[in-house]
Every structure is written in C-alpha cells, then in structure tokens.
PDB file of C-alpha atoms and ligand atoms in Angstrom:
ATOM      1  CA  MET A   1      27.161  54.138 -78.896  1.00  0.00           C
ATOM      2  CA  PRO A   2      26.411  50.646 -78.152  1.00  0.00           C
ATOM      3  CA  GLU A   3      27.598  47.821 -80.641  1.00  0.00           C
ATOM      4  CA  GLN A   4      25.230  46.390 -82.788  1.00  0.00           C
ATOM      5  CA  LYS A   5      23.385  43.091 -81.801  1.00  0.00           C
ATOM      6  CA  GLN A   6      21.858  40.564 -83.865  1.00  0.00           C
ATOM      7  CA  LEU A   7      18.357  39.557 -82.821  1.00  0.00           C
ATOM      8  CA  ALA A   8      16.132  36.352 -84.008  1.00  0.00           C
ATOM      9  CA  ILE A   9      12.771  37.613 -83.334  1.00  0.00           C
ATOM     10  CA  ASN A  10       9.849  35.619 -84.847  1.00  0.00           C
ATOM     11  CA  GLY A  11      12.264  33.649 -87.317  1.00  0.00           C
ATOM     12  CA  GLN A  12      13.415  37.422 -88.632  1.00  0.00           C
ATOM     13  CA  ASN A  13      17.016  38.678 -87.777  1.00  0.00           C
ATOM     14  CA  HIS A  14      17.024  42.453 -86.481  1.00  0.00           C
ATOM     15  CA  ALA A  15      20.381  44.383 -86.036  1.00  0.00           C
ATOM     16  CA  ILE A  16      19.669  46.530 -83.239  1.00  0.00           C
ATOM     17  CA  SER A  17      22.050  48.923 -81.091  1.00  0.00           C
ATOM     18  CA  ALA A  18      21.012  48.520 -77.466  1.00  0.00           C
ATOM     19  CA  PRO A  19      22.800  48.563 -74.171  1.00  0.00           C
ATOM     20  CA  ASP A  20      23.836  45.032 -73.139  1.00  0.00           C
ATOM     21  CA  ASP A  21      21.471  45.191 -69.946  1.00  0.00           C
ATOM     22  CA  MET A  22      18.588  46.908 -71.605  1.00  0.00           C
ATOM     23  CA  PRO A  23      15.373  44.707 -70.911  1.00  0.00           C
ATOM     24  CA  LEU A  24      14.371  42.705 -73.949  1.00  0.00           C
ATOM     25  CA  LEU A  25      10.848  44.070 -73.403  1.00  0.00           C
ATOM     26  CA  TRP A  26      12.088  47.477 -74.123  1.00  0.00           C
ATOM     27  CA  VAL A  27      14.061  46.558 -77.257  1.00  0.00           C
ATOM     28  CA  LEU A  28      10.626  44.608 -78.679  1.00  0.00           C
ATOM     29  CA  ARG A  29       8.650  47.605 -77.992  1.00  0.00           C
ATOM     30  CA  ASP A  30      10.535  50.817 -78.485  1.00  0.00           C
ATOM     31  CA  ILE A  31      13.159  49.820 -81.053  1.00  0.00           C
ATOM     32  CA  LEU A  32      11.484  47.008 -83.118  1.00  0.00           C
ATOM     33  CA  GLY A  33       7.714  48.293 -82.726  1.00  0.00           C
ATOM     34  CA  LEU A  34       6.395  45.029 -81.350  1.00  0.00           C
ATOM     35  CA  THR A  35       3.936  46.161 -78.675  1.00  0.00           C
ATOM     36  CA  GLY A  36       1.721  42.913 -78.390  1.00  0.00           C
ATOM     37  CA  THR A  37       4.383  42.132 -75.271  1.00  0.00           C
ATOM     38  CA  LYS A  38       2.840  44.368 -72.558  1.00  0.00           C
ATOM     39  CA  PHE A  39       4.542  45.928 -69.486  1.00  0.00           C
ATOM     40  CA  GLY A  40       2.627  45.267 -66.249  1.00  0.00           C
ATOM     41  CA  CYS A  41       4.766  45.305 -63.301  1.00  0.00           C
ATOM     42  CA  GLY A  42       8.744  45.288 -64.625  1.00  0.00           C
ATOM     43  CA  ILE A  43       9.871  42.857 -61.786  1.00  0.00           C
ATOM     44  CA  ALA A  44       8.884  39.482 -63.137  1.00  0.00           C
ATOM     45  CA  GLN A  45       5.562  39.215 -61.173  1.00  0.00           C
ATOM     46  CA  CYS A  46       2.648  39.610 -63.197  1.00  0.00           C
ATOM     47  CA  GLY A  47       3.460  37.782 -66.684  1.00  0.00           C
ATOM     48  CA  ALA A  48       2.235  40.547 -68.952  1.00  0.00           C
ATOM     49  CA  CYS A  49       5.895  40.762 -70.640  1.00  0.00           C
ATOM     50  CA  THR A  50       6.082  37.074 -71.325  1.00  0.00           C
ATOM     51  CA  VAL A  51       7.769  35.970 -74.633  1.00  0.00           C
ATOM     52  CA  HIS A  52       9.599  32.765 -75.451  1.00  0.00           C
ATOM     53  CA  VAL A  53      13.221  32.334 -75.630  1.00  0.00           C
ATOM     54  CA  ASP A  54      14.384  29.161 -77.203  1.00  0.00           C
ATOM     55  CA  GLY A  55      10.632  27.992 -76.523  1.00  0.00           C
ATOM     56  CA  LYS A  56      10.858  28.686 -73.215  1.00  0.00           C
ATOM     57  CA  PRO A  57       8.551  31.207 -71.315  1.00  0.00           C
ATOM     58  CA  VAL A  58      10.542  34.267 -69.707  1.00  0.00           C
ATOM     59  CA  ARG A  59       9.832  37.632 -68.360  1.00  0.00           C
ATOM     60  CA  SER A  60      10.954  39.891 -70.597  1.00  0.00           C
ATOM     61  CA  CYS A  61      10.845  42.965 -68.425  1.00  0.00           C
ATOM     62  CA  LEU A  62      13.999  41.615 -66.423  1.00  0.00           C
ATOM     63  CA  LEU A  63      15.526  39.750 -69.320  1.00  0.00           C
ATOM     64  CA  PRO A  64      18.846  41.740 -70.407  1.00  0.00           C
ATOM     65  CA  VAL A  65      18.814  41.759 -74.116  1.00  0.00           C
ATOM     66  CA  SER A  66      22.349  40.408 -74.120  1.00  0.00           C
ATOM     67  CA  ALA A  67      20.927  37.191 -72.959  1.00  0.00           C
ATOM     68  CA  ALA A  68      18.739  36.857 -75.898  1.00  0.00           C
ATOM     69  CA  ILE A  69      21.607  36.925 -78.352  1.00  0.00           C
ATOM     70  CA  ARG A  70      21.844  33.905 -80.617  1.00  0.00           C
ATOM     71  CA  ARG A  71      18.654  32.460 -79.180  1.00  0.00           C
ATOM     72  CA  ALA A  72      15.255  32.063 -80.759  1.00  0.00           C
ATOM     73  CA  VAL A  73      12.686  34.875 -79.791  1.00  0.00           C
ATOM     74  CA  THR A  74       8.980  34.472 -80.128  1.00  0.00           C
ATOM     75  CA  THR A  75       6.607  37.114 -79.467  1.00  0.00           C
ATOM     76  CA  ILE A  76       2.599  37.284 -79.435  1.00  0.00           C
ATOM     77  CA  GLU A  77       3.272  38.722 -82.995  1.00  0.00           C
ATOM     78  CA  GLY A  78       4.757  35.297 -83.933  1.00  0.00           C
ATOM     79  CA  ILE A  79       3.249  32.814 -81.932  1.00  0.00           C
ATOM     80  CA  GLY A  80       0.037  32.103 -84.202  1.00  0.00           C
ATOM     81  CA  ALA A  81       2.810  30.760 -86.807  1.00  0.00           C
ATOM     82  CA  THR A  82       3.299  27.725 -84.665  1.00  0.00           C
ATOM     83  CA  ALA A  83       0.856  24.548 -84.645  1.00  0.00           C
ATOM     84  CA  VAL A  84       0.071  24.919 -80.991  1.00  0.00           C
ATOM     85  CA  GLY A  85       0.055  28.730 -80.853  1.00  0.00           C
ATOM     86  CA  ALA A  86      -2.530  28.575 -83.674  1.00  0.00           C
ATOM     87  CA  ARG A  87      -4.758  26.321 -81.522  1.00  0.00           C
ATOM     88  CA  VAL A  88      -4.398  28.748 -78.295  1.00  0.00           C
ATOM     89  CA  GLN A  89      -5.278  31.610 -80.229  1.00  0.00           C
ATOM     90  CA  LYS A  90      -8.367  29.937 -81.805  1.00  0.00           C
ATOM     91  CA  ALA A  91      -9.298  28.555 -78.536  1.00  0.00           C
ATOM     92  CA  TRP A  92      -9.150  32.076 -77.016  1.00  0.00           C
ATOM     93  CA  LEU A  93     -11.228  33.442 -79.747  1.00  0.00           C
ATOM     94  CA  ASP A  94     -13.664  30.703 -79.614  1.00  0.00           C
ATOM     95  CA  LEU A  95     -14.245  30.825 -75.848  1.00  0.00           C
ATOM     96  CA  GLU A  96     -14.033  34.770 -75.791  1.00  0.00           C
ATOM     97  CA  VAL A  97     -11.502  34.567 -73.063  1.00  0.00           C
ATOM     98  CA  VAL A  98     -10.483  38.072 -73.286  1.00  0.00           C
ATOM     99  CA  GLN A  99     -11.816  41.165 -71.250  1.00  0.00           C
ATOM    100  CA  CYS A 100      -9.435  44.296 -71.224  1.00  0.00           C
ATOM    101  CA  GLY A 101      -6.888  42.322 -72.999  1.00  0.00           C
ATOM    102  CA  TYR A 102      -3.677  43.693 -71.274  1.00  0.00           C
ATOM    103  CA  CYS A 103      -2.521  40.470 -69.624  1.00  0.00           C
ATOM    104  CA  GLN A 104      -3.727  38.300 -72.360  1.00  0.00           C
ATOM    105  CA  SER A 105      -0.638  38.131 -74.827  1.00  0.00           C
ATOM    106  CA  GLY A 106       1.400  37.026 -71.642  1.00  0.00           C
ATOM    107  CA  GLN A 107      -1.169  34.250 -70.882  1.00  0.00           C
ATOM    108  CA  ILE A 108      -1.263  33.222 -74.192  1.00  0.00           C
ATOM    109  CA  MET A 109       2.547  32.896 -74.336  1.00  0.00           C
ATOM    110  CA  SER A 110       2.437  30.786 -71.225  1.00  0.00           C
ATOM    111  CA  ALA A 111      -0.382  28.555 -72.296  1.00  0.00           C
ATOM    112  CA  VAL A 112       1.570  27.756 -75.588  1.00  0.00           C
ATOM    113  CA  ALA A 113       4.461  27.129 -73.697  1.00  0.00           C
ATOM    114  CA  LEU A 114       2.512  24.880 -71.445  1.00  0.00           C
ATOM    115  CA  LEU A 115       1.090  22.802 -74.245  1.00  0.00           C
ATOM    116  CA  SER A 116       4.378  22.452 -76.361  1.00  0.00           C
ATOM    117  CA  THR A 117       5.790  20.589 -73.344  1.00  0.00           C
ATOM    118  CA  THR A 118       2.604  19.106 -71.643  1.00  0.00           C
ATOM    119  CA  PRO A 119       0.144  17.947 -74.741  1.00  0.00           C
ATOM    120  CA  ARG A 120      -2.673  16.864 -72.357  1.00  0.00           C
ATOM    121  CA  PRO A 121      -2.188  19.099 -69.056  1.00  0.00           C
ATOM    122  CA  ASP A 122      -4.555  18.536 -66.006  1.00  0.00           C
ATOM    123  CA  ASP A 123      -5.468  21.313 -63.671  1.00  0.00           C
ATOM    124  CA  SER A 124      -2.388  20.948 -61.548  1.00  0.00           C
ATOM    125  CA  ASP A 125      -0.040  21.318 -64.815  1.00  0.00           C
ATOM    126  CA  ILE A 126      -2.060  24.549 -65.589  1.00  0.00           C
ATOM    127  CA  ASN A 127      -2.134  25.847 -62.165  1.00  0.00           C
ATOM    128  CA  ALA A 128       1.870  25.358 -62.324  1.00  0.00           C
ATOM    129  CA  ALA A 129       2.169  26.964 -65.784  1.00  0.00           C
ATOM    130  CA  MET A 130      -0.051  29.687 -65.285  1.00  0.00           C
ATOM    131  CA  ALA A 131       0.402  30.751 -61.690  1.00  0.00           C
ATOM    132  CA  GLY A 132       2.560  33.606 -62.824  1.00  0.00           C
ATOM    133  CA  ASN A 133       0.296  35.210 -65.167  1.00  0.00           C
ATOM    134  CA  ILE A 134      -1.964  37.734 -63.291  1.00  0.00           C
ATOM    135  CA  CYS A 135      -5.540  39.029 -64.766  1.00  0.00           C
ATOM    136  CA  ARG A 136      -6.849  41.994 -63.017  1.00  0.00           C
ATOM    137  CA  CYS A 137     -10.209  41.341 -64.964  1.00  0.00           C
ATOM    138  CA  GLY A 138     -10.325  37.594 -63.601  1.00  0.00           C
ATOM    139  CA  THR A 139     -10.742  35.841 -66.815  1.00  0.00           C
ATOM    140  CA  TYR A 140      -8.833  32.688 -65.269  1.00  0.00           C
ATOM    141  CA  VAL A 141     -11.771  30.148 -65.590  1.00  0.00           C
ATOM    142  CA  ARG A 142     -12.002  31.021 -69.398  1.00  0.00           C
ATOM    143  CA  ILE A 143      -8.149  30.604 -69.425  1.00  0.00           C
ATOM    144  CA  ARG A 144      -8.514  27.139 -68.186  1.00  0.00           C
ATOM    145  CA  GLU A 145     -11.417  26.432 -70.417  1.00  0.00           C
ATOM    146  CA  ALA A 146      -9.384  27.437 -73.238  1.00  0.00           C
ATOM    147  CA  ILE A 147      -6.038  25.568 -72.547  1.00  0.00           C
ATOM    148  CA  LYS A 148      -8.101  22.388 -72.227  1.00  0.00           C
ATOM    149  CA  ARG A 149     -10.168  23.277 -75.432  1.00  0.00           C
ATOM    150  CA  ALA A 150      -6.764  23.538 -77.430  1.00  0.00           C
ATOM    151  CA  ALA A 151      -5.344  20.756 -76.022  1.00  0.00           C
ATOM    152  CA  SER A 152      -8.216  18.606 -76.913  1.00  0.00           C
ATOM    153  CA  SER A 153      -8.048  19.881 -80.575  1.00  0.00           C
ATOM    154  CA  GLU A 154      -4.605  18.832 -81.212  1.00  0.00           C
ATOM    155  CA  ALA A 155      -4.385  17.204 -84.964  1.00  0.00           C
TER     156      ALA A 155
HETATM  157  S1  FES B   1       5.907  43.187 -66.666  1.00  0.00           S
HETATM  158 FE1  FES B   1       7.409  41.493 -66.332  1.00  0.00          FE
HETATM  159  S2  FES B   1       6.190  40.043 -65.174  1.00  0.00           S
HETATM  160 FE2  FES B   1       5.466  41.773 -64.739  1.00  0.00          FE
HETATM  161  S1  FES B   2      -8.219  40.522 -69.476  1.00  0.00           S
HETATM  162 FE1  FES B   2      -7.998  42.394 -68.197  1.00  0.00          FE
HETATM  163  S2  FES B   2      -6.024  42.285 -67.073  1.00  0.00           S
HETATM  164 FE2  FES B   2      -6.688  39.984 -67.969  1.00  0.00          FE
END
C-alpha cells in the first residue's frame, strides 16, 4: 500500500494514496474526480492535460504525482477563481471559442499561464506559449482572438 501523499489542488488539501510514479493526470481524474483535465496523447505532445504547478503550465500526463507534493496545483476546475483565469474564461465564452471542447481546458490553462507572465502578448508570444496545445477542430484563430481580448480587458 503506497504511503499517503498530501496534495494542494485548487487551494484545497487532499490526502491521497498513489504510487510515486503515477502521473498527476490520473490522480486528478481517477482518484479526485477532477475530470476537466483531459487525456489526449499521454506523451506530452498535445497539451490536453495541462495544469499549473506553482503557476507554471505542466503536462500532467507525464508529471509523477511525487513531483507535485508541497506545490500548488491548479486545474481547469479552479482557474476561474483567479483574476486572469476569470478574464480568459469570459473571453472564451464571449468569442465562442469552443468546438468539440476536448482540448480547451488545456488551451485555457496555457493561455492563463501566458497572460500571468506576459499581460500584453504579441503574436509571437502567443505562438510560443500555445504551440504545444493541439486542437483537432482548428479553433486556433478564435483562441488567439480570445487571448487578445482577455489581455485588453485587464483591469
Ligand atoms: S495528454 Fe498530456 S500532452 Fe497529451
Ligand atoms: S475544440 Fe475540438 S479539439 Fe479543440
């Protein structure tokens, strides 16, 4: 039986039992029921599983849960509680970015991470920050517009 681990997810502490090398994604989805974070490729190539660890975007499909202990994890379920997250989600809704939706939690998490460090990103900043998030529905144009709208609506 693996020893208990303490995780801080969206500002709440959770004691979970999981092997050290279990990917954070499976802890979120299968143990904690936070299914907003998606599994796409499992090899850090699509971005669907993006969450924040200490504010930085990470691919949770490859990050072992042991690397998230004593760090602040934020998922799509909690990102709207931040000022930047709320602005990004509003811009996403206003511009109806989503098509099938599968990639969008990862897209939003990467966009929030970008705007948190670069409040007024230009196209090359957006390209660099979002390059690892794949959308099979091709919503890239609306994603870019929504990032710019969220940036321009900064309080
Ligand atoms: S599922 Fe993690 S990057 Fe694709
Ligand atoms: S909205 Fe369908 S994969 Fe991006």
